[in-house]
Coordinates of C-alpha atoms in Angstrom, one line a residue:
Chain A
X1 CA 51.4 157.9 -44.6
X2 CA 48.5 158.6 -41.8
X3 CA 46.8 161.5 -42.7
X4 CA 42.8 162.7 -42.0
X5 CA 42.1 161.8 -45.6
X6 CA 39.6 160.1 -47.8
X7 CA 40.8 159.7 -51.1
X8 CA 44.5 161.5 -51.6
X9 CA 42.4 163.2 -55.1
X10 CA 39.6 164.3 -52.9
X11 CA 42.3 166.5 -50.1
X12 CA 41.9 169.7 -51.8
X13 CA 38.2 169.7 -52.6
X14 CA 37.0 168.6 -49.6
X15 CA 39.2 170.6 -47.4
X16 CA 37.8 173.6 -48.8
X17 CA 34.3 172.4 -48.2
X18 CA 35.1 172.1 -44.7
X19 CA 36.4 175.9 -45.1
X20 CA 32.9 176.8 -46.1
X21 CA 31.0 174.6 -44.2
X22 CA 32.6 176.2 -40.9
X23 CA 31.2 180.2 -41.8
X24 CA 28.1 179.8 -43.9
X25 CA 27.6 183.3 -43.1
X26 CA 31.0 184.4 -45.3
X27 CA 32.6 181.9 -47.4
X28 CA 31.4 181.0 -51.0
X29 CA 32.8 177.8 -52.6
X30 CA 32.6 176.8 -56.0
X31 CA 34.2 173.4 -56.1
X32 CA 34.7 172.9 -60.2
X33 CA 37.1 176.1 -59.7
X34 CA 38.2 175.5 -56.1
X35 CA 37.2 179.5 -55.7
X36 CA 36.6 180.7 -51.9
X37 CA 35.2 183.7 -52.6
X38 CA 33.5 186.9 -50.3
X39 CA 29.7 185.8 -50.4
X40 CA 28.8 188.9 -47.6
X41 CA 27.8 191.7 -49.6
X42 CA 30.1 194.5 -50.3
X43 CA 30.4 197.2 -52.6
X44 CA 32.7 200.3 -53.4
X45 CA 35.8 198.5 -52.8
X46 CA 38.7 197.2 -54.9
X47 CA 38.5 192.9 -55.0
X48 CA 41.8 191.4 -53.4
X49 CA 42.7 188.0 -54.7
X50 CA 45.1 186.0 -54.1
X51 CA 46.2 182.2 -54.8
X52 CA 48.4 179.7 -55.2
X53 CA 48.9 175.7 -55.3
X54 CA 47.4 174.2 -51.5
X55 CA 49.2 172.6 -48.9
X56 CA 50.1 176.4 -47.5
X57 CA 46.8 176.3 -45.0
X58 CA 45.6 179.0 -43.8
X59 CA 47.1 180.7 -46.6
X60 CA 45.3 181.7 -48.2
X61 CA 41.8 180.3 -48.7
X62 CA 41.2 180.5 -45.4
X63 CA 42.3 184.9 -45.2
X64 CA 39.0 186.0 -47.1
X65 CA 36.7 187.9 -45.3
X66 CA 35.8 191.4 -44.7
X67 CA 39.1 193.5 -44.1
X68 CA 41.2 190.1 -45.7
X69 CA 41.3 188.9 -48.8
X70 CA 37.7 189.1 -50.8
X71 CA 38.7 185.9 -53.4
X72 CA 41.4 182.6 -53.6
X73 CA 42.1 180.6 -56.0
X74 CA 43.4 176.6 -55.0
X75 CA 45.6 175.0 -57.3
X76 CA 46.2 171.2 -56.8
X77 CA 48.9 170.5 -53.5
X78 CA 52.2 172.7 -54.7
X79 CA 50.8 173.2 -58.2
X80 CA 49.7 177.0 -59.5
X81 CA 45.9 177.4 -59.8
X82 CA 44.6 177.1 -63.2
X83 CA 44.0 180.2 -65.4
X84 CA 40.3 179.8 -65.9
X85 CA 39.5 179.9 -62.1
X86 CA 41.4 182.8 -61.7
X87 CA 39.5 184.3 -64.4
X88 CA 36.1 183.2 -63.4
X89 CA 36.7 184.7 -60.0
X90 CA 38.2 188.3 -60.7
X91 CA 34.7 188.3 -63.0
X92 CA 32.8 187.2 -59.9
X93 CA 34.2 189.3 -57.0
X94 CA 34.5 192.9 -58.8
X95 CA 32.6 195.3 -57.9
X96 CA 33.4 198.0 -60.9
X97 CA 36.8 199.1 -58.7
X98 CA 39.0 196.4 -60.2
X99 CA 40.8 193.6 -59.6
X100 CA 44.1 193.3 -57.5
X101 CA 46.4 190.2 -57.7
X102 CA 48.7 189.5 -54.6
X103 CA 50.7 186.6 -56.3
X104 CA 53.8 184.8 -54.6
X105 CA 57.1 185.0 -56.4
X106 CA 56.6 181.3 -57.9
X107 CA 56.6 180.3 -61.8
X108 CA 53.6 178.9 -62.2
X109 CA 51.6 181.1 -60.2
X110 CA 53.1 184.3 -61.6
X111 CA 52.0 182.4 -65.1
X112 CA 48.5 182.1 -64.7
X113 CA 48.6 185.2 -63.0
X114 CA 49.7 186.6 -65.8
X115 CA 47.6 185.0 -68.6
X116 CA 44.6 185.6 -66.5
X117 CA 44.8 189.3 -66.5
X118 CA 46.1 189.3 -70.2
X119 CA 43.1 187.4 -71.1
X120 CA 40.9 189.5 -69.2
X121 CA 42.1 192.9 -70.6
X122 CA 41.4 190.5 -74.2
X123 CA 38.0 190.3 -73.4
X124 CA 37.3 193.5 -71.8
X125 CA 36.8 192.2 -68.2
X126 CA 37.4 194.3 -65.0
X127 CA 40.7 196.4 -64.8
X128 CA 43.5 193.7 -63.0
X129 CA 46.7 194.6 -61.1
X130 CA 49.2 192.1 -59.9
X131 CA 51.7 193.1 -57.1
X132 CA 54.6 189.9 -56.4
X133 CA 55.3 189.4 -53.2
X134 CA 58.8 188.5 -52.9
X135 CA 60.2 188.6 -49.2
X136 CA 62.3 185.1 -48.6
X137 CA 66.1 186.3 -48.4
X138 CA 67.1 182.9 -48.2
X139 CA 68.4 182.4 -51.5
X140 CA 67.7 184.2 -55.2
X141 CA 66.3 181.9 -57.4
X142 CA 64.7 178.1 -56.4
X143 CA 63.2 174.9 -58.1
X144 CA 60.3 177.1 -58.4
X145 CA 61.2 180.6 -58.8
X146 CA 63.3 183.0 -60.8
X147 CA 63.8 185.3 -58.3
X148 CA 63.1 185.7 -54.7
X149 CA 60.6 183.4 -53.3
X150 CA 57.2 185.1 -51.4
X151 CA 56.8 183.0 -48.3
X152 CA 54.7 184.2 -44.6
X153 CA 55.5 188.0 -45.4
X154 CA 52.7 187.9 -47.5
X155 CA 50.2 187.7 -44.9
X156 CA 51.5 191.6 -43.9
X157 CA 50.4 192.1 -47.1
X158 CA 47.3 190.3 -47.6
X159 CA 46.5 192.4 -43.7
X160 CA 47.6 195.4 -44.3
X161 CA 46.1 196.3 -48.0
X162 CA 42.9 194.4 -47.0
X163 CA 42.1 196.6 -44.3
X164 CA 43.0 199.9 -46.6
X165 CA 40.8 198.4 -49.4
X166 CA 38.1 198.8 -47.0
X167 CA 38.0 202.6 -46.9
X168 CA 37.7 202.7 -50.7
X169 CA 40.8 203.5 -51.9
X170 CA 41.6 203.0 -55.4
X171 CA 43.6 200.3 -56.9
X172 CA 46.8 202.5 -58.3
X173 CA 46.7 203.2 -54.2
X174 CA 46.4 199.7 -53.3
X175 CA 49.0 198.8 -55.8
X176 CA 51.8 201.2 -54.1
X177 CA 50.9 200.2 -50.9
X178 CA 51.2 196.5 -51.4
X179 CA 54.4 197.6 -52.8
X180 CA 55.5 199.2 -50.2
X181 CA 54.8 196.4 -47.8
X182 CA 56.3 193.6 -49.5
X183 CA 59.5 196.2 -49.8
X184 CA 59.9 196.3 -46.5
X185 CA 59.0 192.7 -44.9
X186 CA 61.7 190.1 -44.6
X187 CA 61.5 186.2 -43.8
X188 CA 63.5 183.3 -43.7
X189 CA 62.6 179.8 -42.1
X190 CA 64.0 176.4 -41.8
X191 CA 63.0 172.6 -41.8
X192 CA 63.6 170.0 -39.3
X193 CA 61.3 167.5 -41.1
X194 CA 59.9 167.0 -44.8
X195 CA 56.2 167.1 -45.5
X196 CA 54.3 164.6 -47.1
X197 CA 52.1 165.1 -50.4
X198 CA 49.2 163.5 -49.9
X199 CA 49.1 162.0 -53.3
X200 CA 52.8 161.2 -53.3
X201 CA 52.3 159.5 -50.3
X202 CA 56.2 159.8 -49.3
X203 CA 58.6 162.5 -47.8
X204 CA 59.3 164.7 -50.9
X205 CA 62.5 165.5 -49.9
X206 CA 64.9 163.6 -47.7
X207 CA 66.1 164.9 -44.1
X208 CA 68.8 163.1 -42.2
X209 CA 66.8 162.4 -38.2
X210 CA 70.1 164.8 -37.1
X211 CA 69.7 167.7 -39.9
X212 CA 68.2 170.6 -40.5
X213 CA 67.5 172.9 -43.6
X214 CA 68.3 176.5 -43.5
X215 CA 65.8 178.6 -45.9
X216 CA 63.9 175.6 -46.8
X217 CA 61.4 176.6 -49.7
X218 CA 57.1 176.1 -49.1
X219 CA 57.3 173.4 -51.3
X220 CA 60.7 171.8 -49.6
X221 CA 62.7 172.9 -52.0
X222 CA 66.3 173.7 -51.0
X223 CA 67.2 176.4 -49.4
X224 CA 70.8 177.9 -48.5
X225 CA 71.9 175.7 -46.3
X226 CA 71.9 172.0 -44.6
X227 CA 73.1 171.5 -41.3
X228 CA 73.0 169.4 -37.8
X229 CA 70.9 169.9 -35.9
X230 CA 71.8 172.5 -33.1
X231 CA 70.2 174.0 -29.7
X232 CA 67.3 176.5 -31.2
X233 CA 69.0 179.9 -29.8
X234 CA 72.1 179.1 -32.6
X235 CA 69.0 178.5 -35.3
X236 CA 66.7 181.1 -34.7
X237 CA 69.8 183.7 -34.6
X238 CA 71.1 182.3 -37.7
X239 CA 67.8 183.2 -39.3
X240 CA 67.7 186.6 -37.5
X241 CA 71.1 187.6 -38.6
X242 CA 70.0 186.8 -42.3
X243 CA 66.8 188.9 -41.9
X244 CA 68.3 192.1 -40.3
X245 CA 71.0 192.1 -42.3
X246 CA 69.1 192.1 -45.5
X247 CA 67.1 195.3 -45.3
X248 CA 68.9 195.9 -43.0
X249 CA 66.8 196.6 -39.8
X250 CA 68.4 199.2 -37.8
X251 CA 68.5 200.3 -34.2
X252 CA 65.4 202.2 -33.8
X253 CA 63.2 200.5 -35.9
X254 CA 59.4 199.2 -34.9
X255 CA 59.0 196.0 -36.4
X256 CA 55.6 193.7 -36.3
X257 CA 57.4 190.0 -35.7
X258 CA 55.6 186.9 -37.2
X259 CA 56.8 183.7 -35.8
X260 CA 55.2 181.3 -38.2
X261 CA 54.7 177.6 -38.1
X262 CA 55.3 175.2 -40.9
X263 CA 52.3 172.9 -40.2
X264 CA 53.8 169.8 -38.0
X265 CA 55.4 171.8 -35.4
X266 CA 53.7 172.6 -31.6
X267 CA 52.8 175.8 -30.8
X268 CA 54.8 175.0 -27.7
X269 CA 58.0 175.3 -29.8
X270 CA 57.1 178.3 -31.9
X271 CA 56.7 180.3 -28.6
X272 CA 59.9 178.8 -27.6
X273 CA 60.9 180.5 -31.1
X274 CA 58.9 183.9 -30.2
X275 CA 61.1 184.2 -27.0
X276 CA 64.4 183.7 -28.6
X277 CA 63.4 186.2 -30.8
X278 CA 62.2 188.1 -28.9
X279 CA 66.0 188.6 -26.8
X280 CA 67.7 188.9 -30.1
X281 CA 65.7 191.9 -31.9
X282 CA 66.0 193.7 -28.4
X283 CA 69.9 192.7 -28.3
X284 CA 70.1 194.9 -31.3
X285 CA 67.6 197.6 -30.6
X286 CA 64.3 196.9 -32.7
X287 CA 61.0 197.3 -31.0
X288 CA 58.3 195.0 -31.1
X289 CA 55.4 196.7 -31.8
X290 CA 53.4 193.4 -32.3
X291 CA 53.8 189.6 -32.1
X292 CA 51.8 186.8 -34.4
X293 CA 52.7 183.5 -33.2
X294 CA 50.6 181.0 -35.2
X295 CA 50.4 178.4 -38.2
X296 CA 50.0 181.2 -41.2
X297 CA 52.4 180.3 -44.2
X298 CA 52.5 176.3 -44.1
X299 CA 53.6 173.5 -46.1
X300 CA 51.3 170.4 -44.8
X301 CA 53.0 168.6 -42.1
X302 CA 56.4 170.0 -42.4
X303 CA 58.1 170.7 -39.0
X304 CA 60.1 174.0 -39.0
X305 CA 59.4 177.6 -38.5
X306 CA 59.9 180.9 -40.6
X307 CA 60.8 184.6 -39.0
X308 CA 59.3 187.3 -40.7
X309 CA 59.9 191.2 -39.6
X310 CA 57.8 193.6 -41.3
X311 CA 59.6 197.4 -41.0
X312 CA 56.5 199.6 -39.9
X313 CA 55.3 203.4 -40.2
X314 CA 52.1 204.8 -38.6
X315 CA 50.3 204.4 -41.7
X316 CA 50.9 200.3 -41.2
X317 CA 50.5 200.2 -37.6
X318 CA 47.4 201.4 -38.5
X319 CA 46.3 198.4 -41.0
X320 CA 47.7 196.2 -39.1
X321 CA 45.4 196.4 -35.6
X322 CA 41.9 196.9 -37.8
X323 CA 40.1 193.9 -37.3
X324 CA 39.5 191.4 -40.0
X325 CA 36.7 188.5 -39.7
X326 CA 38.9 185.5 -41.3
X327 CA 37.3 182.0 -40.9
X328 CA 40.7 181.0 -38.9
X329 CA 40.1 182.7 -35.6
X330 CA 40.3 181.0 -32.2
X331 CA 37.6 182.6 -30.5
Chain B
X1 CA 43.4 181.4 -104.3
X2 CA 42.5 181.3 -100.4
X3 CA 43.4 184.5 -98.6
X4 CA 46.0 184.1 -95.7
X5 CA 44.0 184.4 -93.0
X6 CA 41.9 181.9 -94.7
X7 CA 44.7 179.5 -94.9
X8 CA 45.2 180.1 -91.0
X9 CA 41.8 178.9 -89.5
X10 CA 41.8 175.8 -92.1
X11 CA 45.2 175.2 -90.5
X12 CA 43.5 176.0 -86.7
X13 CA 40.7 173.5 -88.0
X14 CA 44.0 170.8 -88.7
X15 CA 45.5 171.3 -85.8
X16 CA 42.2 170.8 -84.0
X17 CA 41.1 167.7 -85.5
X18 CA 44.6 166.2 -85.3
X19 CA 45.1 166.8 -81.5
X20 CA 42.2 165.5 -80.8
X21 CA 42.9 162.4 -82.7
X22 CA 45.8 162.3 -80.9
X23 CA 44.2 162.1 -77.2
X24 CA 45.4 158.2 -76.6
X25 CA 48.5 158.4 -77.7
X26 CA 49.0 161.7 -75.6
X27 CA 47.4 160.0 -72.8
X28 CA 49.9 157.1 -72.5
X29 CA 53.0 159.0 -72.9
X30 CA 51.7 160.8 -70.1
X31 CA 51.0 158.1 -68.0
X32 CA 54.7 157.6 -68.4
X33 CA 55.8 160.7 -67.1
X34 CA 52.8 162.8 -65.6
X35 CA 50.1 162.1 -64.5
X36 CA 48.2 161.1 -67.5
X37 CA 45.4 163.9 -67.8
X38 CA 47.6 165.2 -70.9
X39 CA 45.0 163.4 -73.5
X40 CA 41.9 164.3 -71.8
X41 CA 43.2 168.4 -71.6
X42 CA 44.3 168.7 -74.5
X43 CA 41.0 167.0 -76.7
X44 CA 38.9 169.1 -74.6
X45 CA 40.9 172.4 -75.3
X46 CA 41.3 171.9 -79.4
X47 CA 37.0 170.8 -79.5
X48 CA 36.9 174.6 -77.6
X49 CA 38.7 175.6 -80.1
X50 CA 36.7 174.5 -83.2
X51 CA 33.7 175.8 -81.4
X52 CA 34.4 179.2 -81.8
X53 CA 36.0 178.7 -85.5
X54 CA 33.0 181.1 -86.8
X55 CA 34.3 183.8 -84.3
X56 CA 37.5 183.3 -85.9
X57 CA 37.0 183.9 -89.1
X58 CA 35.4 187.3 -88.5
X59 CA 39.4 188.4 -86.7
X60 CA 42.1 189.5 -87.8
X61 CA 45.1 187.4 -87.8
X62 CA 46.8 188.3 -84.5
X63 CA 43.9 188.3 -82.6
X64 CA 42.5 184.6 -84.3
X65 CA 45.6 183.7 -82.4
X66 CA 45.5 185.5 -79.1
X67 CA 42.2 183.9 -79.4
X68 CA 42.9 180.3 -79.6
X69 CA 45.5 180.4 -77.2
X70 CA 43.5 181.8 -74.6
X71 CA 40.7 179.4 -75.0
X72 CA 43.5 176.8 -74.8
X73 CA 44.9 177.8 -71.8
X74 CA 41.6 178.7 -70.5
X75 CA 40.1 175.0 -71.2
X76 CA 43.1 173.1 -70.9
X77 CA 43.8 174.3 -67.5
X78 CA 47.4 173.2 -65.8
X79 CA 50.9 173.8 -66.9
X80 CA 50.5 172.5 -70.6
X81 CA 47.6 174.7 -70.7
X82 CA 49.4 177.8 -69.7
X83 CA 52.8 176.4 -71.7
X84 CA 50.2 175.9 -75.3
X85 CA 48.3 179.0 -74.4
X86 CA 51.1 181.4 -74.2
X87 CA 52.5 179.6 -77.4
X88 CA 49.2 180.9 -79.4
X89 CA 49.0 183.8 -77.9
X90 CA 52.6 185.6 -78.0
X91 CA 52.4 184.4 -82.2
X92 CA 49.6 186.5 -82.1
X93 CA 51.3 189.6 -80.1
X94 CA 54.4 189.1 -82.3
X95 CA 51.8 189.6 -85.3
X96 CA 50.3 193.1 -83.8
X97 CA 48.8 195.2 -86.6
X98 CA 50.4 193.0 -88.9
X99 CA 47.1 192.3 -91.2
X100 CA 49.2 190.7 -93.8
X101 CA 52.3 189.4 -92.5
X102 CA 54.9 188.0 -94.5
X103 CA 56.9 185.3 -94.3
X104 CA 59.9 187.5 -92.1
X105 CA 57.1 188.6 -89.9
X106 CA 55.8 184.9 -89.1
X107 CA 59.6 183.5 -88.2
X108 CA 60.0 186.4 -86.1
X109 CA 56.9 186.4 -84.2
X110 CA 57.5 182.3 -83.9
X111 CA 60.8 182.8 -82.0
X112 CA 59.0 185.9 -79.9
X113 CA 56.6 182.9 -78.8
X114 CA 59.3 180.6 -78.4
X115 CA 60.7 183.3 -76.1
X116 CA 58.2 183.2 -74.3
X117 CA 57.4 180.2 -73.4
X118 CA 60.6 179.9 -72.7
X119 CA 60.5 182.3 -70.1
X120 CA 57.2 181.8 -68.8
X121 CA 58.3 177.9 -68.2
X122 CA 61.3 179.4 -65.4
X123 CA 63.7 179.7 -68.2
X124 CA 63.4 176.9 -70.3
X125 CA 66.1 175.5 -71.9
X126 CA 66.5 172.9 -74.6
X127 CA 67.3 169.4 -72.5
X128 CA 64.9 170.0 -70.0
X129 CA 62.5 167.2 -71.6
X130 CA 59.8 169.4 -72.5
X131 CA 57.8 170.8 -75.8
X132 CA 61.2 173.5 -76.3
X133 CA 63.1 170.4 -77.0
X134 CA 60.7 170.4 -80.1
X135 CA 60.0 173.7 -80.9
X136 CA 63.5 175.5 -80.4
X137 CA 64.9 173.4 -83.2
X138 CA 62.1 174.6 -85.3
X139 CA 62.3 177.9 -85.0
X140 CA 65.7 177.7 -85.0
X141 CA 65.4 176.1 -88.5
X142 CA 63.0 178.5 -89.5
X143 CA 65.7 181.3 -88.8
X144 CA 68.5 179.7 -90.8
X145 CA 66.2 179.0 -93.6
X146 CA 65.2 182.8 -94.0
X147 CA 69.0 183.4 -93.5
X148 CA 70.6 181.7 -96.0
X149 CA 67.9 181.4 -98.9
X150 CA 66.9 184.7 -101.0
X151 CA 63.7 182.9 -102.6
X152 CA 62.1 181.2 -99.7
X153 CA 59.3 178.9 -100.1
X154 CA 57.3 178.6 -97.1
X155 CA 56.1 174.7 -97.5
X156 CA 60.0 174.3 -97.5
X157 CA 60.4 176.1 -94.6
X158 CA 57.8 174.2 -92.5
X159 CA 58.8 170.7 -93.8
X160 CA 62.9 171.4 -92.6
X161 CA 61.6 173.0 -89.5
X162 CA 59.6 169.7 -88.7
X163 CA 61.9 167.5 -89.5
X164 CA 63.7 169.6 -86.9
X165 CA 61.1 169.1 -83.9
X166 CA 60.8 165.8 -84.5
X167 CA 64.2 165.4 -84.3
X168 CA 64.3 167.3 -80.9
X169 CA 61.3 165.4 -79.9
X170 CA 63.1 162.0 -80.3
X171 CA 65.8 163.4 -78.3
X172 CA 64.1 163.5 -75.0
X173 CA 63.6 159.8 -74.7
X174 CA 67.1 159.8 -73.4
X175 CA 66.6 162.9 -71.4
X176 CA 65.8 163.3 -67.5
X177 CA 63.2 165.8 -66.6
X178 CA 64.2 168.9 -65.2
X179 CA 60.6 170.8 -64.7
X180 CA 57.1 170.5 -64.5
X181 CA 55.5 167.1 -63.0
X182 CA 58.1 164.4 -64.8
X183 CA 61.1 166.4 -63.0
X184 CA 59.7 164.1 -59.5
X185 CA 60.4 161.4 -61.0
X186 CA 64.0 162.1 -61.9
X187 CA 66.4 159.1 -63.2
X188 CA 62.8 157.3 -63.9
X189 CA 62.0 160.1 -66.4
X190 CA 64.1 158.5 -69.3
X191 CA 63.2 156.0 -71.6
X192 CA 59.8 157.9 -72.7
X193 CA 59.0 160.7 -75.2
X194 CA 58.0 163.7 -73.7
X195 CA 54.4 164.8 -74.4
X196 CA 54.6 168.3 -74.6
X197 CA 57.3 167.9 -77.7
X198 CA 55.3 165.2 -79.3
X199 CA 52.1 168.0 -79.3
X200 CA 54.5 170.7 -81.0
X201 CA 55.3 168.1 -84.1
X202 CA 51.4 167.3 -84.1
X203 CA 51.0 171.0 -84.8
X204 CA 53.9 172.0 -87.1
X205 CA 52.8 168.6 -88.9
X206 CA 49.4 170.3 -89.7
X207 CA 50.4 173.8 -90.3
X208 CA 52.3 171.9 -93.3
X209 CA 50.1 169.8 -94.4
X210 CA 47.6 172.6 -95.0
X211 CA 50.3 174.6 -96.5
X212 CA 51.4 171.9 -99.2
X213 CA 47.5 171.6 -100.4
X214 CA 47.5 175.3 -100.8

């Protein structure tokens, strides 16, 4: 294993003190927790958090900021955060509108999710809502979830109910809205390589130098499928086919595309991705209204990508182009 | 004679001081299997617990419990915090408004609990080398005990329902892990006692003690 690391205990915590060290101006860190919270002032507005184990960098530590996400909470590499943190920052970040909870479809996270705003109803803390965001169609229930898996659809979510949260709309509002998103967003990805836990120190699941996985899960799980490797046009099709199918996007429709990086892949390759794509959704009559081509969704070092279409109305073209000022911009 | 609710925090104080006794032992299984923090949580999380005993006392049953097990989970942090939290605090839900439960009302909000940690877990099932290895037999033993007996004694109960857990407990030596941290390891699981199963006998083991002195 060669990795930028100190000590493999250290990766988390000092990862996110890199996060805050790079915009003093808008990140808050309190390590004990591993909470990246909102530290520019804001007020009349209902606190977005969102969290889940690391190893998924930029998501979603690195979404908060004004018109993002206003709180995260960093479990342990591919482990749920703990209860207490999540606690300690819905207390910290409210602003008397409540508490929102954008949680991944995974059993642990949806857990402490869960205890967290239990306990804080208990004790008469802020009013908490959780939305799950559920979009991976590759296959129904995992190693980690009952259920759908949320994968890179959730940054549509995290984009699109940030920005909204910002006008000062109220949290049964935000709550039908990230509903609504997450109904109508769709990924599926695949591996050609396994990651590496930095603790664990070795691949954590095995991948033949000639296969590939087909709805790989964040955490490597299995997905639907393993296969040889074949020319990407065949992959990225395959993927396609699964994703339109499933809402099913129709002729007609204006779709945002997110071609999304698992961590150890070029951004050479996931262009080569966006133009594949690009010639299928036309093939079939969806319009690209707008394309995100980056490293969102990850999981570490693991070489693959994930498609995600996200079915659009006005009201989320909207969202989507207000600007939000993320620490994981280029320029 | 002690009033029930009396009866439950001197059985809270038990469980407390045996846990925490129990921190090496915990700790080595763990090192087995995990990644041996399971000790060090689960000390810190009981001596939580016994500070607040004089806030306790003042609640009523169901909420003493909802209580504990969020300061559990809260302290403990991690899966077996979440997994013991939700244990304490579904007995208490089961126990809503129930200021003096009876003996049906305890079984049933034990296998409401069990439920739920079942659920909560990804659908637990027994086999899966965890605490439900322990604790389904128990409550399982607590149902047939209510079942078949019209005059149930309660010390009775406890004593067959850990002999039960402890039982179940033994079981998973021979098991391989199938979630939390010990499912990595696979194959390498077996040959150790699962922590989480060994915690639930610590705890039935107290409830009956205090219940035989009373």
């Amino acid at each position: 294993m060669k990795k930028i690391i100190n000590n493999p205990e250290d990766f988390v915590k000092e990862m996110l003190k890199g996060l805050a060290d790079s915009r003093p101006d808008t990140i808050g860190y309190i390590p004990e927790k591993r909470i990246i919270y909102r530290k520019d002032p804001f007020t009349n507005k209902v606190a977005l958090i969102s969290g889940s184990g690391s190893g998924h960098e930029p998501d979603q530590a690195f979404y908060v900021g004004k018109g993002m996400l206003d709180a995260a909470c960093a479990g342990p590499v591919f482990a749920a955060p703990t209860l207490d943190a999540i606690v300690d920052a819905a207390r910290l970040i409210d602003k008397g509108r409540g508490v929102l909870f954008l949680v991944k479809n995974y059993t642990g996270d949806r857990a402490n999710f869960e205890m967290a705003s239990e306990m804080i109803e208990f004790e008469g803390g802020p009013v908490v809502e959780t939305i799950i965001i559920n979009d991976d169609v590759a296959v129904k229930d995992s190693t980690f979830t009952a259920g759908r898996r949320g994968v890179a659809g959730a940054i549509f979510v995290y984009k699109i109910v940030g920005a909204k949260s910002e006008e000062g709309t109220n949290i049964e509002e935000l709550k039908k809205l990230a509903m609504e998103v997450n109904a109508n967003v769709r990924t599926m990805g695949y591996a050609l390589k396994s990651c590496t836990h930095p603790e664990k120190g070795t691949p954590t699941f095995e991948l033949g130098p000639d296969e590939i996985e087909l709805g790989v899960g964040l955490h490597g799980e299995p997905g639907r499928q393993r296969i040889k490797i074949e020319r990407a046009n065949v992959t990225i099709n395959r993927l396609l086919e699964s994703i339109i199918s499933d809402l099913p996007f129709k002729s007609g429709y204006e779709v945002a595309l997110m071609v999304n990086g698992l961590g150890g892949t070029p951004i050479s390759e996931l262009y080569i991705a966006c133009s594949i794509a690009h010639d299928i959704l036309k093939a079939n009559g969806i319009k690209v209204f707008k394309t995100y081509v980056n490293n969102y969704c990850t999981s570490l070092d693991m070489e693959g990508c994930s498609i995600s279409l996200l079915n659009l109305n006005e009201e989320f073209k909207r969202l989507l182009l207000m600007p939000a000022d993320i620490p994981v911009r280029y320029f | 004679m002690k009033t029930q609710k009396e009866i439950l925090i001197e059985i809270i104080e038990n469980i407390c001081k045996n846990l925490i006794d129990a921190e090496q032992m915990l700790t080595e299984l763990d090192s087995h299997i995990g990644d041996g923090d399971c000790g060090i949580g689960v000390r810190k999380g009981f001596e939580a617990v016994q500070k607040i005993i004089p806030e306790l006392s003042k609640m009523e049953i169901s909420d003493i419990l909802k209580k504990t097990g969020f300061t559990l989970a809260y302290t403990i942090g991690g899966t077996s915090g979440a997994m013991l939290g939700t244990g304490f605090i579904e007995l208490g839900k089961g126990l809503k408004e129930k200021l003096e439960p009876n003996i049906f009302d305890w079984v049933s909000a034990m296998n409401f609990s069990l439920e739920a940690i079942k659920r909560r877990g990804g659908n637990t099932k027994v086999g899966d080398k965890t605490m439900i290895d322990a604790l389904e037999p128990a409550v399982l033993s607590m149902i047939n005990s209510i079942d078949t007996n019209k005059e149930i004694n309660i010390v009775t109960l406890f004593e067959k329902a850990l002999s039960a857990a402890k039982a179940g407990s033994e079981s998973t030596i021979n098991l391989t892990a199938k979630k939390g941290r010990a499912s990595y390891l696979g194959e390498r699981s077996i040959g150790f006692k699962d922590p989480g199963s060994v915690i639930v006998c610590i705890i039935l083991e107290s409830a009956y003690n205090c219940l035989k002195n009373n």
